[in-house]
Amino acid sequence: MSAEAADREAATSSRPCTPPQTSWFEFLLEEDLLEQHLRKPSPDPPPVQLIVQFLEQASKPSVNEQNQVQPPPDNKRNRILKLLALKVAAHLKWDLDVLEKSLSVPVLNMLLNELLCISKVPPGTKHVDVDLSSLPPTTAMAILLYNRWAIRTIVKSSFPVKQVKPGPPQLNVMNQMQQEKELTENILKVLKEQAADSILVLEGALKLNKDLYVHTIRTLDLLAMEPGMVNGETESSTAGLKISAEEIQCQVCYDLGAVYFQQGATNAALHENAKEKFFKTKELIAKIGSSSLHCTIDEKRLAGYCQACGVLTSSDDDASQQASPYNQIHNCMKSGNYQDLVKIFLEDNLALSLPVQFRQSVLRELFQKAQQGNDALDEVCFKICVCNTVCDVLQGQIIDIQFCQLFLKPNKEKIDFLLEVCSRSINLETASEPLKRKMAAFLKNLCLSLEDLQLVFMISSHELFIKLLKDDERKLLVDQMRKRSLRVNLSTKPVTSFYDIPASASVNIGQLEHQLILSVDPWRIRQILIELHGMTSERQFWTISNKWEVPNVYGNVILGIKDNLTRDLVYILMAKGLHCCAIKDFVHAKQLFAACLELVTEFSPKLRQVMLNEMLLLDIYTHEAGPGATGERPPSDLISRVRGYLEMRVPDIPLRQVIAEECVAFLLNWRENEYLTMQVPLPLVQTNPYVKLGQLLAATCKELPGPKESRRTAKDLWEVVVQICSVSNQHKRGNDGRVSLIKHRESTLGIMYRSELLSFIKKLREPLVLTTILSLFVKLHNVREDIVNDITAEYISIWPSSIPNLQSVDFEAVAVTVKELVNYALTINSNNHFWLIIQADIYFATNQYSAALHYYLQAGAVCSDFFNKMVPPDVFTDQVIKRMIKCCSLLNCHTQVAILCQFLREVDYKTAFKALQEQNSHDAMDSYYEYIWDVTILEYLTYLHHKRGETDKRQIAIKAIGQTELNASNPEEVLQLAAQRRKKKFLQAMAKLYF
């Protein structure tokens, strides 16, 4: 305490605090009593209330002699009142957090404006135009305080405010509230207009690397003295309360971050600025530490801001933010990747890092989307709700009503997922005992709430349930379920149920059977079957699941095994292996097949060969789905095994046709044409239709580059396919006595059915093989006499041009096959221009002209770098151009017709002129004139528009003719470049129109 203050306190200590005849307000007007009042432990009235009272008294309007309301006078009393209000704020160290909580916007606005005035900031001066570094420290600090408050007020006004329930209406109070509301709105309007300037002032403050000072009661007293008595002390660098540069930057960064974040709703780039400011604030807080007296930042709110910025922005420099679960959840919701969203929630059930409120908000958002008509989200909502419910259970929370609603109609899939979530949400080895009891109680109550006894059995036989509940608890639960079952069925005829079987044996058998169904571990399957057969010898356990399917050719052999345990084990291992293979779980399939092979090797050479064949098929699938998908050639060992299978001559071995089919497709896909053509045994060709088809395809592909007379194999392949596509005719006499012709769609005359041929072709990926078979079907499609529009294809000339018996071919099936094959081929390579032309021709032949143009243009685009290079003449042939012309004509795009007529080797002026005469063109007409390079067509356009009186369009045509690069005297190279440039622009414009 200073000497002056001590003397003052001693002098006034004997004076009574509040004389009875004087109100406390008038009493405190005496300046020397204010500090004594503020130093009390609990001053009454509190300091903030004093500010309100002082400023209200100072701003009371006056009334003149004519009873007219006048502004408050600038007299000594009012100046003292304002000074007292400033002193109280100085006593509170100008803490905006404290002032904003207790003072309204108009009062705080008045207080800070008084601070600006007393700090010698000229009224009406734009703060952004003032150089802070050149001002006295207290003046610069006053400007910073005002502008910090301005943007804080703007940010706060954007927050939703809970409406206070009004009490009994009082007219005076309501008028006062309405006036204050209007005044606040006016101040906010001004602050928002000046927001950009305030932000610039604060950004400039961040560049000040020096300490500043804020007014104290002492400096305010000095300012109130006569100017001659101050001697410039208030303008020196040591006057007032010192605020360090780090504290200033920390407060300013936080306030700027908040306003940038608030503005980011309309400008996403501002979130980056907000993130930078908030992260800088965190750094400064760590640097300042807890010793700061003047910098109070709500660190929880700051952490929330940082987390939100990390989610809303993507930063390569902050890997931890990118990897945070909040960021991942935001990205999943934004992209609609709900499977990964469920995975994140499932993983967090073990970590428990996401707050309960955040989990619930994500679920609410998903429910809202589902209610807007997205039915696919129903399952996602259920899964997220289950994850949240299990999380609540582990944290001791009450189960949400949403879970009960979604679980009103449980089924097997819902129970399966619930059990999976429970299993993955608790680590039994490390979990505490209370945590285990919570999970056990949840599963137990779930069993009691279910009506379907099969679903109860699913839960009670689950491994997690068995580990969490003791034997006596499980027995008690079974008794409760039995009693409940009796109560439910009291009025009905009793039925046999799971609970009517003696508890111990039935529960154990049921649990083991359930584990047998779910397990894919071959040694666990063996152990379960041994236990089951030890309990009862009457059951055939290979029948307990109707999902276990083994091909009939294998089933007869397996079921002939005399030992029941071995029979069950072989059947189940093979069935599970085939299922895993079908769902592309090749790792488990290999384990199951390997165990089965080891088992059957001991007693059955026939089943041993069966398993070797199935493992060969599995290895083919594994390679095609793995290295083969990237073009890596299969190992020589696998190719040798495929050949060995085709050449196998072991008698009485049950064989699946699909293995031979996959082997032949495998050899064709990896260009083993030499083997299929020259080395495959003749008996195999005669007995296996897929080998015969593969040999003919391989031989035809080998001879494609050769002379025409060497294409004997092409004719053989043609005859085989024609026979497959032929139908057998029968005559039948009807009731009316007339004879009708019946066609049988699936003929048995060919080496296989057409559906089998189509299935085999869809296993092929080699482009040359696909092109060959596709061109064959295109030629067969074109052979029909009544066909209007032929389809073009590569290598189409190698096939015969006629068929002896046209009536025998099912051309409707051929047309369907062509469409299916083209669609399949384009899934293999969507950029093959020959296949795209075939697709376009199909659409053209079926009068789908817009789709035809799409594929014609796509074919040209893929082989010309989107028309930046010349389209090869074997792609845009005259026939293709003429079909494009016809498509445009039938779509009433007549200007496009005229332009395309230039693309022909000989310009078709007749068609072009006729098209230009049409007046109902649906294209852009004169905007296409810049794409015409043929002067004759442009001259005709000029004449046509002149004849019709279309002056504007005539001028456009004249302008197009007048371009120097179209001058007929130009060298041929210049003319060709001009034509090529216009072709490129026109085709690109067409592509944008039809793609």
Short mmCIF file of N, CA and C in Angstrom, two decimals, residues 640-746:
data_model
loop_
_atom_site.label_atom_id
_atom_site.label_comp_id
_atom_site.label_asym_id
_atom_site.label_seq_id
_atom_site.Cartn_x
_atom_site.Cartn_y
_atom_site.Cartn_z
N SER A 640 1.05 -75.86 -63.95
CA SER A 640 1.27 -77.31 -64.09
C SER A 640 0.15 -78.09 -63.41
N ARG A 641 -0.30 -77.64 -62.26
CA ARG A 641 -1.39 -78.33 -61.56
C ARG A 641 -2.70 -78.24 -62.34
N VAL A 642 -2.94 -77.08 -62.98
CA VAL A 642 -4.14 -76.94 -63.80
C VAL A 642 -4.11 -77.92 -64.97
N ARG A 643 -2.94 -78.01 -65.64
CA ARG A 643 -2.81 -78.98 -66.74
C ARG A 643 -2.99 -80.41 -66.22
N GLY A 644 -2.41 -80.68 -65.05
CA GLY A 644 -2.53 -82.02 -64.48
C GLY A 644 -3.97 -82.39 -64.20
N TYR A 645 -4.75 -81.43 -63.75
CA TYR A 645 -6.16 -81.72 -63.49
C TYR A 645 -6.89 -82.08 -64.78
N LEU A 646 -6.64 -81.28 -65.84
CA LEU A 646 -7.34 -81.55 -67.11
C LEU A 646 -6.95 -82.91 -67.68
N GLU A 647 -5.72 -83.34 -67.45
CA GLU A 647 -5.24 -84.60 -68.02
C GLU A 647 -5.45 -85.79 -67.08
N MET A 648 -6.07 -85.55 -65.91
CA MET A 648 -6.20 -86.60 -64.90
C MET A 648 -7.09 -87.74 -65.42
N ARG A 649 -6.64 -88.98 -65.16
CA ARG A 649 -7.38 -90.14 -65.63
C ARG A 649 -7.62 -91.15 -64.49
N VAL A 650 -7.81 -90.66 -63.27
CA VAL A 650 -8.08 -91.55 -62.14
C VAL A 650 -9.54 -91.98 -62.22
N PRO A 651 -9.82 -93.27 -62.23
CA PRO A 651 -11.21 -93.73 -62.38
C PRO A 651 -12.05 -93.48 -61.13
N ASP A 652 -13.35 -93.32 -61.35
CA ASP A 652 -14.35 -93.21 -60.28
C ASP A 652 -14.13 -92.03 -59.33
N ILE A 653 -13.46 -91.00 -59.80
CA ILE A 653 -13.28 -89.81 -58.96
C ILE A 653 -14.46 -88.87 -59.23
N PRO A 654 -15.25 -88.47 -58.22
CA PRO A 654 -16.33 -87.50 -58.45
C PRO A 654 -15.75 -86.14 -58.81
N LEU A 655 -16.22 -85.58 -59.91
CA LEU A 655 -15.68 -84.32 -60.42
C LEU A 655 -16.78 -83.27 -60.52
N ARG A 656 -16.42 -82.05 -60.15
CA ARG A 656 -17.35 -80.92 -60.34
C ARG A 656 -17.02 -80.23 -61.65
N GLN A 657 -18.06 -79.98 -62.48
CA GLN A 657 -17.83 -79.38 -63.79
C GLN A 657 -17.20 -77.99 -63.67
N VAL A 658 -17.51 -77.27 -62.56
CA VAL A 658 -17.02 -75.90 -62.40
C VAL A 658 -15.50 -75.86 -62.34
N ILE A 659 -14.86 -76.93 -61.85
CA ILE A 659 -13.40 -76.92 -61.76
C ILE A 659 -12.79 -76.95 -63.15
N ALA A 660 -13.32 -77.83 -64.03
CA ALA A 660 -12.82 -77.86 -65.40
C ALA A 660 -13.06 -76.53 -66.09
N GLU A 661 -14.25 -75.95 -65.86
CA GLU A 661 -14.58 -74.64 -66.45
C GLU A 661 -13.58 -73.58 -66.01
N GLU A 662 -13.28 -73.51 -64.71
CA GLU A 662 -12.34 -72.51 -64.20
C GLU A 662 -10.92 -72.77 -64.70
N CYS A 663 -10.55 -74.03 -64.85
CA CYS A 663 -9.21 -74.36 -65.34
C CYS A 663 -9.02 -73.89 -66.77
N VAL A 664 -10.01 -74.15 -67.63
CA VAL A 664 -9.91 -73.72 -69.03
C VAL A 664 -9.89 -72.19 -69.12
N ALA A 665 -10.76 -71.53 -68.35
CA ALA A 665 -10.77 -70.06 -68.35
C ALA A 665 -9.44 -69.51 -67.85
N PHE A 666 -8.87 -70.17 -66.85
CA PHE A 666 -7.57 -69.76 -66.30
C PHE A 666 -6.48 -69.82 -67.38
N LEU A 667 -6.46 -70.92 -68.16
CA LEU A 667 -5.45 -71.06 -69.22
C LEU A 667 -5.66 -70.04 -70.33
N LEU A 668 -6.91 -69.76 -70.68
CA LEU A 668 -7.17 -68.74 -71.72
C LEU A 668 -6.78 -67.35 -71.22
N ASN A 669 -7.07 -67.05 -69.97
CA ASN A 669 -6.76 -65.71 -69.43
C ASN A 669 -5.26 -65.46 -69.35
N TRP A 670 -4.47 -66.53 -69.17
CA TRP A 670 -3.02 -66.35 -69.07
C TRP A 670 -2.32 -66.82 -70.34
N ARG A 671 -3.06 -66.80 -71.46
CA ARG A 671 -2.52 -66.99 -72.81
C ARG A 671 -1.73 -68.30 -72.97
N GLU A 672 -2.26 -69.37 -72.40
CA GLU A 672 -1.67 -70.70 -72.59
C GLU A 672 -2.28 -71.34 -73.85
N ASN A 673 -2.29 -70.55 -74.94
CA ASN A 673 -2.93 -71.01 -76.18
C ASN A 673 -2.18 -72.18 -76.80
N GLU A 674 -0.87 -72.20 -76.65
CA GLU A 674 -0.06 -73.26 -77.24
C GLU A 674 -0.45 -74.61 -76.64
N TYR A 675 -0.62 -74.65 -75.33
CA TYR A 675 -0.99 -75.90 -74.68
C TYR A 675 -2.39 -76.35 -75.11
N LEU A 676 -3.34 -75.41 -75.08
CA LEU A 676 -4.72 -75.77 -75.42
C LEU A 676 -4.83 -76.22 -76.87
N THR A 677 -3.99 -75.66 -77.75
CA THR A 677 -4.09 -75.99 -79.17
C THR A 677 -3.37 -77.28 -79.52
N MET A 678 -2.17 -77.47 -78.97
CA MET A 678 -1.30 -78.54 -79.44
C MET A 678 -1.14 -79.70 -78.45
N GLN A 679 -1.17 -79.43 -77.14
CA GLN A 679 -0.74 -80.43 -76.17
C GLN A 679 -1.87 -81.10 -75.40
N VAL A 680 -3.07 -80.52 -75.40
CA VAL A 680 -4.14 -81.11 -74.63
C VAL A 680 -4.54 -82.45 -75.25
N PRO A 681 -4.71 -83.52 -74.45
CA PRO A 681 -5.02 -84.85 -75.01
C PRO A 681 -6.36 -84.86 -75.76
N LEU A 682 -6.39 -85.61 -76.87
CA LEU A 682 -7.60 -85.67 -77.70
C LEU A 682 -8.80 -86.24 -76.96
N PRO A 683 -8.65 -87.32 -76.14
CA PRO A 683 -9.82 -87.83 -75.41
C PRO A 683 -10.45 -86.77 -74.50
N LEU A 684 -9.60 -85.90 -73.96
CA LEU A 684 -10.12 -84.85 -73.08
C LEU A 684 -10.98 -83.86 -73.88
N VAL A 685 -10.54 -83.55 -75.10
CA VAL A 685 -11.31 -82.64 -75.96
C VAL A 685 -12.66 -83.25 -76.30
N GLN A 686 -12.69 -84.55 -76.52
CA GLN A 686 -13.92 -85.22 -76.93
C GLN A 686 -14.91 -85.39 -75.77
N THR A 687 -14.39 -85.43 -74.55
CA THR A 687 -15.28 -85.70 -73.41
C THR A 687 -15.64 -84.47 -72.60
N ASN A 688 -14.82 -83.43 -72.65
CA ASN A 688 -15.07 -82.24 -71.84
C ASN A 688 -15.42 -81.05 -72.73
N PRO A 689 -16.67 -80.57 -72.70
CA PRO A 689 -17.07 -79.49 -73.62
C PRO A 689 -16.29 -78.20 -73.40
N TYR A 690 -15.92 -77.91 -72.15
CA TYR A 690 -15.19 -76.67 -71.90
C TYR A 690 -13.78 -76.72 -72.48
N VAL A 691 -13.17 -77.89 -72.44
CA VAL A 691 -11.84 -78.04 -73.04
C VAL A 691 -11.94 -77.87 -74.56
N LYS A 692 -12.98 -78.46 -75.15
CA LYS A 692 -13.15 -78.32 -76.60
C LYS A 692 -13.36 -76.85 -76.97
N LEU A 693 -14.22 -76.15 -76.23
CA LEU A 693 -14.47 -74.73 -76.50
C LEU A 693 -13.19 -73.92 -76.30
N GLY A 694 -12.45 -74.22 -75.24
CA GLY A 694 -11.20 -73.50 -74.99
C GLY A 694 -10.19 -73.74 -76.08
N GLN A 695 -10.10 -74.99 -76.58
CA GLN A 695 -9.15 -75.28 -77.67
C GLN A 695 -9.50 -74.51 -78.93
N LEU A 696 -10.79 -74.47 -79.29
CA LEU A 696 -11.20 -73.73 -80.49
C LEU A 696 -10.94 -72.23 -80.34
N LEU A 697 -11.21 -71.68 -79.16
CA LEU A 697 -10.94 -70.26 -78.93
C LEU A 697 -9.45 -69.96 -79.01
N ALA A 698 -8.63 -70.81 -78.40
CA ALA A 698 -7.18 -70.60 -78.40
C ALA A 698 -6.63 -70.67 -79.82
N ALA A 699 -7.09 -71.68 -80.59
CA ALA A 699 -6.60 -71.83 -81.96
C ALA A 699 -7.02 -70.65 -82.83
N THR A 700 -8.25 -70.18 -82.65
CA THR A 700 -8.73 -69.03 -83.44
C THR A 700 -7.92 -67.78 -83.11
N CYS A 701 -7.65 -67.56 -81.83
CA CYS A 701 -6.86 -66.38 -81.43
C CYS A 701 -5.44 -66.47 -81.99
N LYS A 702 -4.89 -67.67 -82.04
CA LYS A 702 -3.53 -67.84 -82.58
C LYS A 702 -3.47 -67.49 -84.04
N GLU A 703 -4.53 -67.81 -84.80
CA GLU A 703 -4.51 -67.64 -86.25
C GLU A 703 -5.03 -66.29 -86.71
N LEU A 704 -5.47 -65.44 -85.76
CA LEU A 704 -6.07 -64.17 -86.18
C LEU A 704 -5.17 -63.31 -87.06
N PRO A 705 -3.88 -63.19 -86.77
CA PRO A 705 -3.05 -62.36 -87.66
C PRO A 705 -2.73 -63.04 -88.99
N GLY A 706 -3.01 -64.34 -89.13
CA GLY A 706 -2.59 -65.10 -90.32
C GLY A 706 -3.48 -64.86 -91.52
N PRO A 707 -3.17 -65.55 -92.65
CA PRO A 707 -3.97 -65.40 -93.88
C PRO A 707 -5.36 -65.98 -93.70
N LYS A 708 -6.27 -65.52 -94.53
CA LYS A 708 -7.68 -65.89 -94.40
C LYS A 708 -7.91 -67.38 -94.58
N GLU A 709 -7.13 -68.01 -95.49
CA GLU A 709 -7.36 -69.42 -95.80
C GLU A 709 -6.98 -70.34 -94.65
N SER A 710 -6.25 -69.82 -93.63
CA SER A 710 -5.81 -70.68 -92.52
C SER A 710 -6.79 -70.66 -91.37
N ARG A 711 -7.98 -70.14 -91.59
CA ARG A 711 -8.91 -69.95 -90.49
C ARG A 711 -9.93 -71.08 -90.42
N ARG A 712 -9.46 -72.28 -90.52
CA ARG A 712 -10.33 -73.43 -90.43
C ARG A 712 -10.93 -73.54 -89.01
N THR A 713 -10.11 -73.23 -87.99
CA THR A 713 -10.59 -73.33 -86.61
C THR A 713 -11.70 -72.32 -86.34
N ALA A 714 -11.63 -71.16 -86.99
CA ALA A 714 -12.69 -70.16 -86.82
C ALA A 714 -14.02 -70.73 -87.29
N LYS A 715 -13.99 -71.47 -88.42
CA LYS A 715 -15.22 -72.08 -88.94
C LYS A 715 -15.74 -73.14 -87.96
N ASP A 716 -14.80 -73.92 -87.37
CA ASP A 716 -15.22 -74.94 -86.39
C ASP A 716 -15.85 -74.30 -85.16
N LEU A 717 -15.24 -73.21 -84.68
CA LEU A 717 -15.79 -72.51 -83.52
C LEU A 717 -17.17 -71.94 -83.84
N TRP A 718 -17.30 -71.40 -85.05
CA TRP A 718 -18.59 -70.85 -85.50
C TRP A 718 -19.68 -71.92 -85.46
N GLU A 719 -19.37 -73.09 -85.97
CA GLU A 719 -20.36 -74.16 -86.04
C GLU A 719 -20.77 -74.62 -84.63
N VAL A 720 -19.79 -74.68 -83.70
CA VAL A 720 -20.09 -75.09 -82.33
C VAL A 720 -21.04 -74.08 -81.67
N VAL A 721 -20.75 -72.78 -81.82
CA VAL A 721 -21.57 -71.75 -81.19
C VAL A 721 -22.96 -71.69 -81.83
N VAL A 722 -23.02 -71.83 -83.16
CA VAL A 722 -24.32 -71.83 -83.84
C VAL A 722 -25.18 -72.98 -83.32
N GLN A 723 -24.55 -74.13 -83.12
CA GLN A 723 -25.30 -75.29 -82.63
C GLN A 723 -25.81 -75.05 -81.20
N ILE A 724 -24.98 -74.39 -80.38
CA ILE A 724 -25.41 -74.07 -79.01
C ILE A 724 -26.60 -73.12 -79.04
N CYS A 725 -26.60 -72.20 -79.99
CA CYS A 725 -27.68 -71.20 -80.06
C CYS A 725 -28.87 -71.68 -80.88
N SER A 726 -28.83 -72.91 -81.35
CA SER A 726 -29.95 -73.43 -82.14
C SER A 726 -31.02 -73.98 -81.22
N VAL A 727 -32.23 -74.07 -81.77
CA VAL A 727 -33.35 -74.60 -81.00
C VAL A 727 -33.93 -75.78 -81.75
N SER A 728 -34.47 -76.70 -81.00
CA SER A 728 -35.11 -77.86 -81.62
C SER A 728 -36.58 -77.54 -81.85
N ASN A 729 -37.08 -77.89 -83.03
CA ASN A 729 -38.46 -77.59 -83.37
C ASN A 729 -39.31 -78.84 -83.23
N GLN A 730 -40.53 -78.66 -82.74
CA GLN A 730 -41.47 -79.76 -82.65
C GLN A 730 -42.82 -79.29 -83.14
N HIS A 731 -43.57 -80.19 -83.76
CA HIS A 731 -44.91 -79.86 -84.22
C HIS A 731 -45.91 -80.48 -83.27
N LYS A 732 -46.94 -79.71 -82.92
CA LYS A 732 -47.96 -80.22 -82.01
C LYS A 732 -49.33 -79.85 -82.54
N ARG A 733 -50.24 -80.82 -82.51
CA ARG A 733 -51.59 -80.57 -82.98
C ARG A 733 -52.43 -80.05 -81.83
N GLY A 734 -53.07 -78.91 -82.03
CA GLY A 734 -53.88 -78.29 -81.00
C GLY A 734 -55.28 -78.87 -80.96
N ASN A 735 -56.10 -78.31 -80.06
CA ASN A 735 -57.48 -78.78 -79.91
C ASN A 735 -58.32 -78.51 -81.16
N ASP A 736 -57.92 -77.46 -81.90
CA ASP A 736 -58.69 -77.13 -83.10
C ASP A 736 -58.22 -77.93 -84.31
N GLY A 737 -57.27 -78.80 -84.12
CA GLY A 737 -56.82 -79.65 -85.23
C GLY A 737 -55.67 -79.08 -86.02
N ARG A 738 -55.30 -77.80 -85.76
CA ARG A 738 -54.20 -77.19 -86.51
C ARG A 738 -52.86 -77.54 -85.87
N VAL A 739 -51.83 -77.56 -86.74
CA VAL A 739 -50.49 -77.91 -86.26
C VAL A 739 -49.74 -76.63 -85.94
N SER A 740 -49.18 -76.55 -84.73
CA SER A 740 -48.40 -75.37 -84.34
C SER A 740 -46.95 -75.78 -84.10
N LEU A 741 -46.07 -74.80 -84.29
CA LEU A 741 -44.63 -75.04 -84.13
C LEU A 741 -44.20 -74.59 -82.74
N ILE A 742 -43.54 -75.47 -82.01
CA ILE A 742 -43.05 -75.15 -80.66
C ILE A 742 -41.53 -75.12 -80.71
N LYS A 743 -40.96 -74.02 -80.18
CA LYS A 743 -39.49 -73.92 -80.12
C LYS A 743 -39.04 -74.14 -78.69
N HIS A 744 -38.09 -75.05 -78.53
CA HIS A 744 -37.49 -75.27 -77.22
C HIS A 744 -36.25 -74.40 -77.12
N ARG A 745 -36.28 -73.44 -76.18
CA ARG A 745 -35.22 -72.44 -76.10
C ARG A 745 -33.86 -73.05 -75.78
N GLU A 746 -33.80 -73.99 -74.86
CA GLU A 746 -32.53 -74.61 -74.50
C GLU A 746 -32.37 -75.91 -75.27
#
